[in-house]
Short mmCIF file of C-alpha atoms in Angstrom, two decimals:
data_model
loop_
_atom_site.label_atom_id
_atom_site.label_comp_id
_atom_site.label_asym_id
_atom_site.label_seq_id
_atom_site.Cartn_x
_atom_site.Cartn_y
_atom_site.Cartn_z
CA UNK A 276 20.78 -82.83 -29.27
CA UNK A 277 21.56 -86.39 -30.45
CA UNK A 278 21.28 -85.46 -34.12
CA UNK A 279 24.57 -86.01 -35.96
CA UNK A 280 26.28 -83.17 -37.75
CA UNK A 281 26.54 -83.94 -41.50
CA UNK A 282 30.12 -84.42 -42.64
CA UNK A 283 31.24 -83.77 -46.20
CA UNK A 284 34.26 -85.58 -47.58
CA UNK A 285 36.54 -83.17 -49.41
CA UNK A 286 39.12 -84.55 -51.78
CA UNK A 287 42.61 -83.21 -51.06
CA UNK A 288 43.90 -80.69 -53.56
CA UNK A 289 47.11 -81.65 -55.30
CA UNK A 290 49.67 -78.93 -54.69
CA UNK A 291 52.43 -78.47 -57.22
CA UNK A 292 55.70 -78.30 -55.33
CA UNK A 293 58.80 -76.78 -56.89
CA UNK A 294 61.81 -78.93 -57.56
CA UNK A 295 64.62 -79.02 -55.04
CA UNK A 296 66.74 -76.79 -57.28
CA UNK A 297 63.97 -74.23 -57.56
CA UNK A 298 63.35 -74.42 -53.82
CA UNK A 299 67.01 -73.72 -53.11
CA UNK A 300 66.93 -70.67 -55.36
CA UNK A 301 63.75 -69.41 -53.69
CA UNK A 302 64.92 -69.99 -50.12
CA UNK A 303 66.04 -66.37 -49.90
CA UNK A 304 63.16 -64.02 -50.74
CA UNK A 305 65.59 -61.65 -52.47
CA UNK A 306 66.13 -64.34 -55.09
CA UNK A 307 62.84 -63.66 -56.86
CA UNK A 308 63.96 -62.79 -60.37
CA UNK A 309 60.90 -61.62 -62.27
CA UNK A 310 60.88 -62.54 -65.93
CA UNK A 311 59.71 -59.94 -68.44
CA UNK A 312 56.41 -60.71 -70.19
CA UNK A 313 54.60 -59.29 -73.21
CA UNK A 314 50.87 -59.31 -73.82
CA UNK A 315 47.70 -57.20 -73.91
CA UNK A 316 47.21 -57.25 -70.12
CA UNK A 317 50.81 -56.25 -69.49
CA UNK A 318 50.52 -53.43 -72.04
CA UNK A 319 47.31 -52.18 -70.45
CA UNK A 320 48.80 -52.44 -66.96
CA UNK A 321 51.83 -50.40 -67.98
CA UNK A 322 49.67 -47.76 -69.63
CA UNK A 323 47.36 -47.59 -66.62
CA UNK A 324 50.23 -47.34 -64.15
CA UNK A 325 52.16 -44.74 -66.10
CA UNK A 326 49.04 -42.66 -66.70
CA UNK A 327 48.59 -42.21 -62.95
CA UNK A 328 52.35 -41.84 -62.52
CA UNK A 329 52.24 -38.94 -64.98
CA UNK A 330 49.35 -37.38 -63.03
CA UNK A 331 51.33 -37.75 -59.81
CA UNK A 332 54.36 -36.04 -61.35
CA UNK A 333 52.52 -33.20 -63.15
CA UNK A 334 49.76 -32.15 -60.73
CA UNK A 335 52.06 -30.25 -58.28
CA UNK A 336 53.39 -28.14 -61.18
CA UNK A 337 49.97 -26.97 -62.35
CA UNK A 338 49.21 -23.32 -61.60
CA UNK A 339 45.71 -22.02 -60.86
CA UNK A 340 44.87 -18.37 -60.10
CA UNK A 341 48.57 -17.59 -59.59
CA UNK A 342 49.08 -20.31 -56.99
CA UNK A 343 49.93 -24.00 -56.91
CA UNK A 344 46.75 -25.81 -57.92
CA UNK A 345 47.13 -28.62 -55.36
CA UNK A 346 48.93 -27.71 -52.13
CA UNK A 347 48.29 -29.55 -48.86
CA UNK A 348 49.91 -27.03 -46.51
CA UNK A 349 49.99 -28.75 -43.12
CA UNK A 350 51.93 -25.96 -41.41
CA UNK A 351 49.26 -23.41 -42.36
CA UNK A 352 46.45 -25.98 -41.85
CA UNK A 353 45.14 -25.23 -45.31
CA UNK A 354 44.50 -27.64 -48.19
CA UNK A 355 44.16 -25.98 -51.60
CA UNK A 356 42.67 -28.04 -54.44
CA UNK A 357 42.24 -25.75 -57.45
CA UNK A 358 39.38 -23.39 -56.52
CA UNK A 359 38.58 -25.23 -53.29
CA UNK A 360 40.35 -24.40 -50.02
CA UNK A 361 39.81 -26.74 -47.08
CA UNK A 362 40.46 -25.86 -43.44
CA UNK A 363 40.43 -27.92 -40.22
CA UNK A 364 36.76 -26.93 -39.90
CA UNK A 365 36.09 -28.85 -43.15
CA UNK A 366 37.21 -32.17 -41.65
CA UNK A 367 33.88 -33.75 -42.58
CA UNK A 368 34.74 -33.35 -46.27
CA UNK A 369 37.99 -35.24 -45.72
CA UNK A 370 36.07 -37.96 -43.90
CA UNK A 371 33.65 -38.25 -46.83
CA UNK A 372 36.57 -38.54 -49.25
CA UNK A 373 38.05 -41.41 -47.23
CA UNK A 374 34.67 -43.15 -46.99
CA UNK A 375 34.11 -42.84 -50.75
CA UNK A 376 37.61 -44.21 -51.41
CA UNK A 377 37.01 -47.14 -49.07
CA UNK A 378 33.68 -48.16 -50.61
CA UNK A 379 35.10 -47.72 -54.12
CA UNK A 380 37.87 -50.15 -53.14
CA UNK A 381 35.31 -52.57 -51.65
CA UNK A 382 33.19 -52.41 -54.80
CA UNK A 383 36.09 -52.98 -57.19
CA UNK A 384 37.51 -55.80 -55.05
CA UNK A 385 34.18 -57.61 -54.90
CA UNK A 386 33.85 -57.32 -58.67
CA UNK A 387 37.41 -57.95 -59.90
CA UNK A 388 39.60 -58.97 -56.97
CA UNK A 389 42.87 -57.20 -56.21
CA UNK A 390 43.07 -55.24 -59.46
CA UNK A 391 43.98 -52.15 -57.42
CA UNK A 392 47.18 -53.92 -56.37
CA UNK A 393 48.00 -55.15 -59.85
CA UNK A 394 47.15 -52.07 -61.90
CA UNK A 395 47.10 -48.91 -59.77
CA UNK A 396 49.03 -49.43 -56.53
CA UNK A 397 52.10 -47.14 -56.31
CA UNK A 398 54.12 -50.04 -54.87
CA UNK A 399 53.45 -52.08 -58.04
CA UNK A 400 54.20 -49.16 -60.37
CA UNK A 401 57.46 -48.17 -58.70
CA UNK A 402 58.55 -51.81 -58.42
CA UNK A 403 58.05 -52.16 -62.17
CA UNK A 404 60.15 -49.01 -62.76
CA UNK A 405 62.95 -50.39 -60.58
CA UNK A 406 62.87 -53.81 -62.25
CA UNK A 407 62.93 -52.09 -65.65
CA UNK A 408 66.20 -50.36 -64.74
CA UNK A 409 67.43 -53.65 -63.31
CA UNK A 410 66.75 -55.38 -66.60
CA UNK A 411 68.40 -52.62 -68.65
CA UNK A 412 71.53 -52.61 -66.49
CA UNK A 413 71.92 -56.30 -65.67
CA UNK A 414 70.07 -58.05 -68.48
CA UNK A 415 67.06 -60.42 -68.55
CA UNK A 416 66.20 -62.92 -65.83
CA UNK A 417 68.73 -65.65 -66.64
CA UNK A 418 71.59 -63.18 -66.94
CA UNK A 419 70.66 -61.54 -63.63
CA UNK A 420 70.74 -64.91 -61.90
CA UNK A 421 74.17 -65.72 -63.33
CA UNK A 422 75.43 -62.21 -62.56
CA UNK A 423 74.55 -62.57 -58.88
CA UNK A 424 76.25 -65.98 -58.74
CA UNK A 425 79.51 -64.52 -60.10
CA UNK A 426 82.24 -63.01 -58.00
CA UNK A 427 82.70 -59.26 -58.19
CA UNK A 428 84.52 -58.11 -61.31
CA UNK A 429 84.53 -54.92 -63.37
CA UNK A 430 81.52 -55.94 -65.48
CA UNK A 431 79.44 -56.81 -62.42
CA UNK A 432 80.62 -53.69 -60.57
CA UNK A 433 79.60 -51.17 -63.24
CA UNK A 434 76.28 -52.88 -63.88
CA UNK A 435 75.40 -52.88 -60.19
CA UNK A 436 76.57 -49.29 -59.81
CA UNK A 437 74.50 -48.12 -62.79
CA UNK A 438 71.43 -49.85 -61.38
CA UNK A 439 71.86 -48.39 -57.91
CA UNK A 440 72.45 -44.91 -59.34
CA UNK A 441 69.23 -45.12 -61.37
CA UNK A 442 67.34 -46.33 -58.29
CA UNK A 443 68.63 -43.46 -56.16
CA UNK A 444 67.73 -40.85 -58.80
CA UNK A 445 64.20 -42.24 -59.23
CA UNK A 446 63.74 -42.36 -55.45
CA UNK A 447 64.94 -38.77 -55.04
CA UNK A 448 62.70 -37.42 -57.82
CA UNK A 449 59.74 -39.37 -56.39
CA UNK A 450 60.36 -37.98 -52.92
CA UNK A 451 60.76 -34.39 -54.15
CA UNK A 452 57.50 -34.67 -56.08
CA UNK A 453 55.66 -36.16 -53.11
CA UNK A 454 56.91 -33.51 -50.67
CA UNK A 455 55.97 -30.94 -53.33
CA UNK A 456 52.32 -31.67 -52.55
CA UNK A 457 52.87 -30.26 -49.04
CA UNK A 458 55.18 -27.33 -49.75
CA UNK A 459 55.56 -25.09 -52.84
CA UNK A 460 57.27 -27.42 -55.30
CA UNK A 461 59.13 -24.87 -57.43
CA UNK A 462 60.88 -23.39 -54.39
CA UNK A 463 61.49 -26.89 -52.99
CA UNK A 464 63.44 -28.06 -56.06
CA UNK A 465 65.54 -24.89 -56.20
CA UNK A 466 66.26 -24.84 -52.45
CA UNK A 467 67.04 -28.57 -52.28
CA UNK A 468 69.60 -28.59 -55.08
CA UNK A 469 71.17 -25.32 -53.87
CA UNK A 470 71.29 -26.65 -50.26
CA UNK A 471 69.08 -23.82 -48.96
CA UNK A 472 66.08 -25.88 -47.88
CA UNK A 473 64.85 -25.98 -44.29
CA UNK A 474 65.50 -28.87 -41.92
CA UNK A 475 62.06 -30.47 -42.04
CA UNK A 476 61.73 -30.18 -45.81
CA UNK A 477 65.17 -31.74 -46.33
CA UNK A 478 64.44 -34.45 -43.76
CA UNK A 479 61.12 -35.28 -45.45
CA UNK A 480 62.71 -35.53 -48.90
CA UNK A 481 65.51 -37.81 -47.69
CA UNK A 482 63.14 -39.91 -45.55
CA UNK A 483 60.68 -40.62 -48.37
CA UNK A 484 63.57 -41.20 -50.81
CA UNK A 485 64.94 -43.91 -48.51
CA UNK A 486 61.44 -45.41 -48.17
CA UNK A 487 60.95 -45.48 -51.96
CA UNK A 488 64.40 -46.98 -52.50
CA UNK A 489 63.86 -49.69 -49.88
CA UNK A 490 60.28 -50.55 -50.83
CA UNK A 491 60.65 -50.75 -54.62
CA UNK A 492 64.27 -51.89 -54.68
CA UNK A 493 64.41 -54.56 -51.99
CA UNK A 494 61.18 -55.15 -50.09
CA UNK A 495 58.96 -55.40 -53.18
CA UNK A 496 56.62 -58.36 -52.64
CA UNK A 497 57.07 -58.20 -48.84
CA UNK A 498 55.01 -55.00 -48.91
CA UNK A 499 52.22 -56.91 -50.68
CA UNK A 500 52.34 -60.13 -48.68
CA UNK A 501 53.30 -59.09 -45.14
CA UNK A 502 52.88 -55.34 -44.57
CA UNK A 503 49.91 -54.14 -46.64
CA UNK A 504 46.69 -54.84 -44.66
CA UNK A 505 44.67 -55.07 -47.88
CA UNK A 506 46.12 -58.53 -48.58
CA UNK A 507 44.72 -59.74 -45.27
CA UNK A 508 41.13 -58.54 -45.39
CA UNK A 509 40.52 -58.84 -49.13
CA UNK A 510 39.10 -62.36 -48.77
CA UNK A 511 36.18 -60.93 -46.78
CA UNK A 512 34.98 -59.19 -49.96
CA UNK A 513 35.47 -62.16 -52.27
CA UNK A 514 32.64 -64.47 -53.28
CA UNK A 515 32.17 -67.21 -55.87
CA UNK A 516 31.43 -64.64 -58.58
CA UNK A 517 34.47 -62.41 -57.96
CA UNK A 518 36.71 -62.21 -61.02
CA UNK A 519 40.24 -63.27 -60.10
CA UNK A 520 43.27 -64.66 -61.89
CA UNK A 521 42.76 -68.43 -61.75
CA UNK A 522 44.10 -71.63 -63.26
CA UNK A 523 41.64 -74.06 -64.87
CA UNK A 524 42.75 -77.30 -63.23
CA UNK A 525 40.17 -79.42 -65.10
CA UNK A 526 41.67 -78.37 -68.39
CA UNK A 527 45.32 -78.17 -67.33
CA UNK A 528 45.79 -81.45 -65.46
CA UNK A 529 47.50 -83.83 -65.85
CA UNK A 530 50.37 -81.42 -66.54
CA UNK A 531 53.66 -82.37 -68.14
CA UNK A 532 56.02 -81.74 -71.07
CA UNK A 533 55.19 -83.05 -74.54
CA UNK A 534 56.51 -82.64 -78.11
CA UNK A 535 55.07 -79.71 -79.99
CA UNK A 536 54.33 -81.90 -83.01
CA UNK A 537 51.54 -83.67 -81.11
CA UNK A 538 48.08 -82.33 -81.88
CA UNK A 539 45.71 -81.24 -79.15
CA UNK A 540 43.62 -84.38 -79.56
CA UNK A 541 46.70 -86.63 -79.37
CA UNK A 542 47.71 -84.96 -76.14
CA UNK A 543 44.25 -85.65 -74.69
CA UNK A 544 44.49 -89.30 -75.73
CA UNK A 545 47.72 -89.61 -73.73
CA UNK A 546 45.90 -88.35 -70.64
CA UNK A 547 47.72 -85.04 -70.49
CA UNK A 548 46.13 -81.67 -69.87
CA UNK A 549 46.99 -78.41 -71.58
CA UNK A 550 49.59 -77.34 -68.99
CA UNK A 551 53.08 -78.24 -70.26
CA UNK A 552 54.62 -77.43 -66.85
CA UNK A 553 56.94 -74.76 -68.28
CA UNK A 554 56.74 -72.71 -65.03
CA UNK A 555 56.63 -69.42 -66.96
CA UNK A 556 53.61 -68.40 -64.88
CA UNK A 557 55.81 -68.66 -61.78
CA UNK A 558 58.78 -66.85 -63.33
CA UNK A 559 56.75 -63.78 -64.38
CA UNK A 560 54.88 -63.48 -61.05
CA UNK A 561 56.09 -60.42 -59.08
CA UNK A 562 55.28 -62.17 -55.77
CA UNK A 563 56.80 -65.51 -56.80
CA UNK A 564 53.71 -67.70 -56.33
CA UNK A 565 52.44 -70.60 -58.43
CA UNK A 566 48.91 -69.71 -59.56
CA UNK A 567 48.31 -73.40 -60.31
CA UNK A 568 48.07 -74.03 -56.57
CA UNK A 569 44.81 -72.08 -56.42
CA UNK A 570 43.79 -68.69 -55.06
CA UNK A 571 46.44 -67.25 -52.71
CA UNK A 572 46.45 -64.03 -50.77
CA UNK A 573 49.83 -63.12 -52.28
CA UNK A 574 48.28 -62.84 -55.77
CA UNK A 575 47.90 -59.18 -56.78
CA UNK A 576 45.80 -59.86 -59.92
CA UNK A 577 48.36 -58.23 -62.21
CA UNK A 578 47.63 -60.74 -64.99
CA UNK A 579 51.31 -61.36 -65.86
CA UNK A 580 50.78 -65.12 -65.65
CA UNK A 581 47.76 -64.79 -67.98
CA UNK A 582 49.87 -63.20 -70.71
CA UNK A 583 52.70 -65.70 -70.20
CA UNK A 584 50.38 -68.71 -70.37
CA UNK A 585 48.46 -67.38 -73.38
CA UNK A 586 51.76 -66.97 -75.21
CA UNK A 587 52.64 -70.59 -74.53
CA UNK A 588 49.17 -71.76 -75.60
CA UNK A 589 49.62 -69.87 -78.90
CA UNK A 590 52.93 -71.57 -79.56
CA UNK A 591 51.49 -74.98 -78.75
CA UNK A 592 48.37 -74.40 -80.84
CA UNK A 593 46.05 -74.75 -77.84
CA UNK A 594 43.08 -72.49 -76.95
CA UNK A 595 43.93 -69.52 -74.73
CA UNK A 596 42.50 -69.08 -71.25
CA UNK A 597 44.16 -71.87 -69.26
CA UNK A 598 44.97 -69.06 -66.82
CA UNK A 599 42.50 -66.19 -67.04
CA UNK A 600 40.40 -63.64 -65.18
CA UNK A 601 37.46 -65.80 -64.18
CA UNK A 602 35.34 -66.71 -61.18
CA UNK A 603 35.10 -69.74 -58.95
CA UNK A 604 31.55 -70.20 -60.20
CA UNK A 605 32.69 -70.30 -63.84
CA UNK A 606 35.50 -72.77 -63.07
CA UNK A 607 32.99 -75.13 -61.47
CA UNK A 608 30.86 -75.06 -64.63
CA UNK A 609 28.32 -72.44 -63.57
CA UNK A 610 27.60 -68.94 -64.80
CA UNK A 611 29.18 -65.86 -63.26
CA UNK A 612 26.58 -63.48 -61.80
CA UNK A 613 27.73 -59.91 -62.25
CA UNK A 614 24.73 -58.25 -60.59
CA UNK A 615 24.39 -59.70 -57.11
CA UNK A 616 23.21 -58.32 -53.74
CA UNK A 617 26.65 -57.84 -52.25
CA UNK A 618 27.99 -55.91 -55.24
CA UNK A 619 24.81 -53.84 -55.57
CA UNK A 620 24.96 -53.03 -51.87
CA UNK A 621 28.47 -51.62 -52.19
CA UNK A 622 27.43 -49.70 -55.30
CA UNK A 623 24.38 -48.15 -53.61
CA UNK A 624 26.39 -47.05 -50.56
CA UNK A 625 29.13 -45.70 -52.85
CA UNK A 626 26.64 -43.62 -54.86
CA UNK A 627 25.05 -42.30 -51.67
CA UNK A 628 28.41 -41.29 -50.19
CA UNK A 629 29.47 -39.61 -53.44
CA UNK A 630 26.18 -37.69 -53.40
CA UNK A 631 26.75 -36.59 -49.80
CA UNK A 632 30.31 -35.52 -50.62
CA UNK A 633 29.18 -33.44 -53.60
CA UNK A 634 26.31 -31.94 -51.59
CA UNK A 635 28.70 -30.90 -48.81
CA UNK A 636 31.03 -29.29 -51.34
CA UNK A 637 28.18 -27.46 -53.10
CA UNK A 638 26.55 -26.26 -49.86
CA UNK A 639 29.81 -25.31 -48.19
CA UNK A 640 29.84 -21.64 -47.12
CA UNK A 641 33.25 -20.02 -47.88
CA UNK A 642 33.02 -17.86 -44.77
CA UNK A 643 33.39 -18.65 -41.09
CA UNK A 644 32.87 -16.36 -38.12
CA UNK A 645 34.08 -17.05 -34.60
CA UNK A 646 33.03 -14.95 -31.56
CA UNK A 647 35.14 -14.95 -28.38
CA UNK A 648 33.75 -13.15 -25.35
CA UNK A 649 35.98 -11.09 -23.10
CA UNK A 650 36.77 -13.46 -20.22
CA UNK A 651 37.96 -10.79 -17.80
CA UNK A 652 34.67 -8.91 -17.46
CA UNK A 653 31.22 -10.35 -18.06
CA UNK A 654 29.79 -6.88 -18.63
CA UNK A 655 30.41 -3.30 -17.58
CA UNK A 656 28.48 -0.07 -17.29
CA UNK A 657 29.65 2.82 -19.45
CA UNK A 658 29.86 6.46 -18.35
CA UNK A 659 26.54 7.24 -20.02
CA UNK A 660 24.74 4.35 -18.23
CA UNK A 661 24.73 1.72 -20.99
CA UNK A 662 25.46 -1.95 -20.43
CA UNK A 663 28.43 -3.03 -22.55
CA UNK A 664 29.82 -6.46 -23.55
CA UNK A 665 33.21 -6.86 -25.24
CA UNK A 666 34.00 -9.52 -27.89
CA UNK A 667 36.78 -10.57 -30.24
CA UNK A 668 35.42 -11.11 -33.73
CA UNK A 669 37.33 -13.45 -36.09
CA UNK A 670 36.42 -13.62 -39.76
CA UNK A 671 37.88 -16.46 -41.82
CA UNK A 672 37.74 -15.99 -45.59
CA UNK A 673 37.69 -19.63 -46.80
CA UNK A 674 37.70 -18.65 -50.46
CA UNK A 675 40.74 -17.79 -52.59
CA UNK A 676 39.58 -14.24 -53.47
CA UNK A 677 39.71 -11.05 -51.41
CA UNK A 678 36.30 -10.04 -50.02
CA UNK A 679 34.90 -7.06 -48.16
CA UNK A 680 32.52 -7.84 -45.29
CA UNK A 681 30.03 -5.76 -43.33
CA UNK A 682 29.28 -6.52 -39.66
CA UNK A 683 25.98 -5.96 -37.84
CA UNK A 684 24.22 -7.24 -34.71
CA UNK A 685 20.82 -8.92 -34.59
CA UNK A 686 18.58 -9.65 -31.60
CA UNK A 687 19.41 -6.55 -29.53
CA UNK A 688 17.23 -3.43 -29.83
CA UNK A 689 18.67 0.05 -30.00
CA UNK A 690 22.30 -1.06 -29.59
CA UNK A 691 25.54 0.85 -29.99
CA UNK A 692 28.32 -0.92 -31.89
CA UNK A 693 31.96 0.07 -31.37
CA UNK A 694 34.49 -1.32 -33.82
CA UNK A 695 35.04 -1.69 -37.54
CA UNK A 696 31.85 -2.42 -39.45
CA UNK A 697 33.46 -2.88 -42.86
CA UNK A 698 36.59 -5.05 -43.20
CA UNK A 699 38.53 -6.47 -46.14
CA UNK A 700 40.01 -9.95 -45.79
CA UNK A 701 42.36 -11.61 -48.26
CA UNK A 702 41.64 -15.10 -49.56
CA UNK A 703 42.57 -17.77 -47.05
CA UNK A 704 43.25 -15.25 -44.29
CA UNK A 705 41.83 -14.68 -40.79
CA UNK A 706 40.92 -11.15 -39.68
CA UNK A 707 40.64 -10.58 -35.92
CA UNK A 708 39.33 -7.41 -34.24
CA UNK A 709 37.92 -6.37 -30.87
CA UNK A 710 34.35 -5.01 -30.84
CA UNK A 711 31.91 -3.94 -28.17
CA UNK A 712 28.13 -3.87 -28.08
CA UNK A 713 26.18 -1.65 -25.65
CA UNK A 714 22.52 -1.00 -24.97
CA UNK A 715 20.27 0.53 -22.35
CA UNK A 716 19.44 -1.74 -19.39
CA UNK A 717 15.72 -1.12 -20.01
CA UNK A 718 16.08 -3.07 -23.29
CA UNK A 719 17.25 -6.19 -21.43
CA UNK A 720 14.43 -8.33 -20.08
CA UNK A 721 16.67 -11.16 -18.82
CA UNK A 722 20.21 -11.74 -17.60
CA UNK A 723 21.28 -13.53 -20.78
CA UNK A 724 20.14 -12.34 -24.20
CA UNK A 725 20.94 -14.32 -27.31
CA UNK A 726 22.30 -12.14 -30.09
CA UNK A 727 23.77 -12.79 -33.57
CA UNK A 728 26.69 -11.19 -35.32
CA UNK A 729 25.63 -10.86 -38.93
CA UNK A 730 28.60 -10.89 -41.34
CA UNK A 731 27.83 -10.35 -45.01
CA UNK A 732 29.92 -9.96 -48.15
CA UNK A 733 29.34 -7.07 -50.45
CA UNK A 734 27.65 -8.09 -53.69
CA UNK A 735 30.07 -9.80 -56.13
CA UNK A 736 29.84 -11.84 -59.32
CA UNK A 737 29.79 -15.01 -57.22
CA UNK A 738 26.81 -13.81 -55.20
CA UNK A 739 26.34 -12.75 -51.60
CA UNK A 740 27.60 -14.84 -48.69
CA UNK A 741 26.30 -14.17 -45.20
CA UNK A 742 26.67 -15.87 -41.82
CA UNK A 743 24.79 -15.36 -38.54
CA UNK A 744 27.04 -16.40 -35.64
CA UNK A 745 25.28 -16.68 -32.24
CA UNK A 746 26.65 -15.27 -28.99
CA UNK A 747 25.41 -14.09 -25.59
CA UNK A 748 24.87 -10.60 -24.20
CA UNK A 749 25.14 -10.73 -20.40
CA UNK A 750 23.67 -8.45 -17.74
CA UNK A 751 23.41 -8.95 -13.93
#
């Protein structure tokens, strides 16, 4: 107990603080004016974001078998995804989908940091769309700053009005498309613009339009830094080999301006690093952080600072990569280990969960039978001396095609069945009918006999589907 705990001296990290002028401009979070940047990462990020944006906009309009291919009808409690129809009874499939999504996010984050936030997150994509309209209406970063400092005049008024109009239109189209996943989209567009839509549909469109307008137009980085829970727990998945956007302090320090005519070797002789302290990496950051201060939870790994810094390094004649996607291990002089236990663990679990999801989809029976006993009378004796039980038989056709089913009873000898034995049920519909089963008391050896209602489709091109649903036949 008297053994001393070893103490390690850690040198304080020098934090680059903004100048007083920059601090005054950044005091209000709305004063983050993102500078446009060009580069391979930015091009790839735009392509990636707009690819999924195009999918989001087009999928509700796709038709499949004369119906909307993807329709998540909450009112009818029916989710249609092309040839697959999911019901509340298929909740396990939805749980598997969420689990697969979660482990895919864990795997990608452990490997490459918050690339989801920087390249695929809807908040990032819509924020870029809004800032693009802002740039087109109000000009580049410096002009936007000066425009906001000016008093209102005609030039400022029309520019602000044009920007706000574009924002409202994008928000409205986004909301209509989103709500179109939950209600038939063609009718939604027609009814909304002809003022014939229902209350809840109109309320949903306006509500999500306001949310889109507020999030992408004004909240922006607040969603990433204060509201989104992913920013808070991402560090749990990071390790020394995780690829993140990072600044090479050994190469960049001591930072400072210098004439371009100096060669790289002359700069080193003066004790300067490769960072010329131009602050472009801060100006292009959508969350307004300085990546030179080290890894920060606000960083969304968009790579904008990488492109900005590489452009400056090209102009100065220095090697690229002062800011890059790298790991803590590589920055300390080691070698990044791609295959490591933590990453492999996530991958194994992800593959297993994908396998279970696919197995559940493949083994899913597109037919469900529910038996409800008559609660008023346990059993009754008929005029010809038979013991009779009454049931309500419900047949749910979980497919999208119309099927004809035959009904029989198993487990009861010499029974008499009263009710329809052949029924036709449309795709996605529930057929309910009362039936009764009777038999002679001499056939009943105990008070409760377990029986099965056997429901079977007639032979089709997709094969035969049959279900045995258990129930009880009561006597005495």
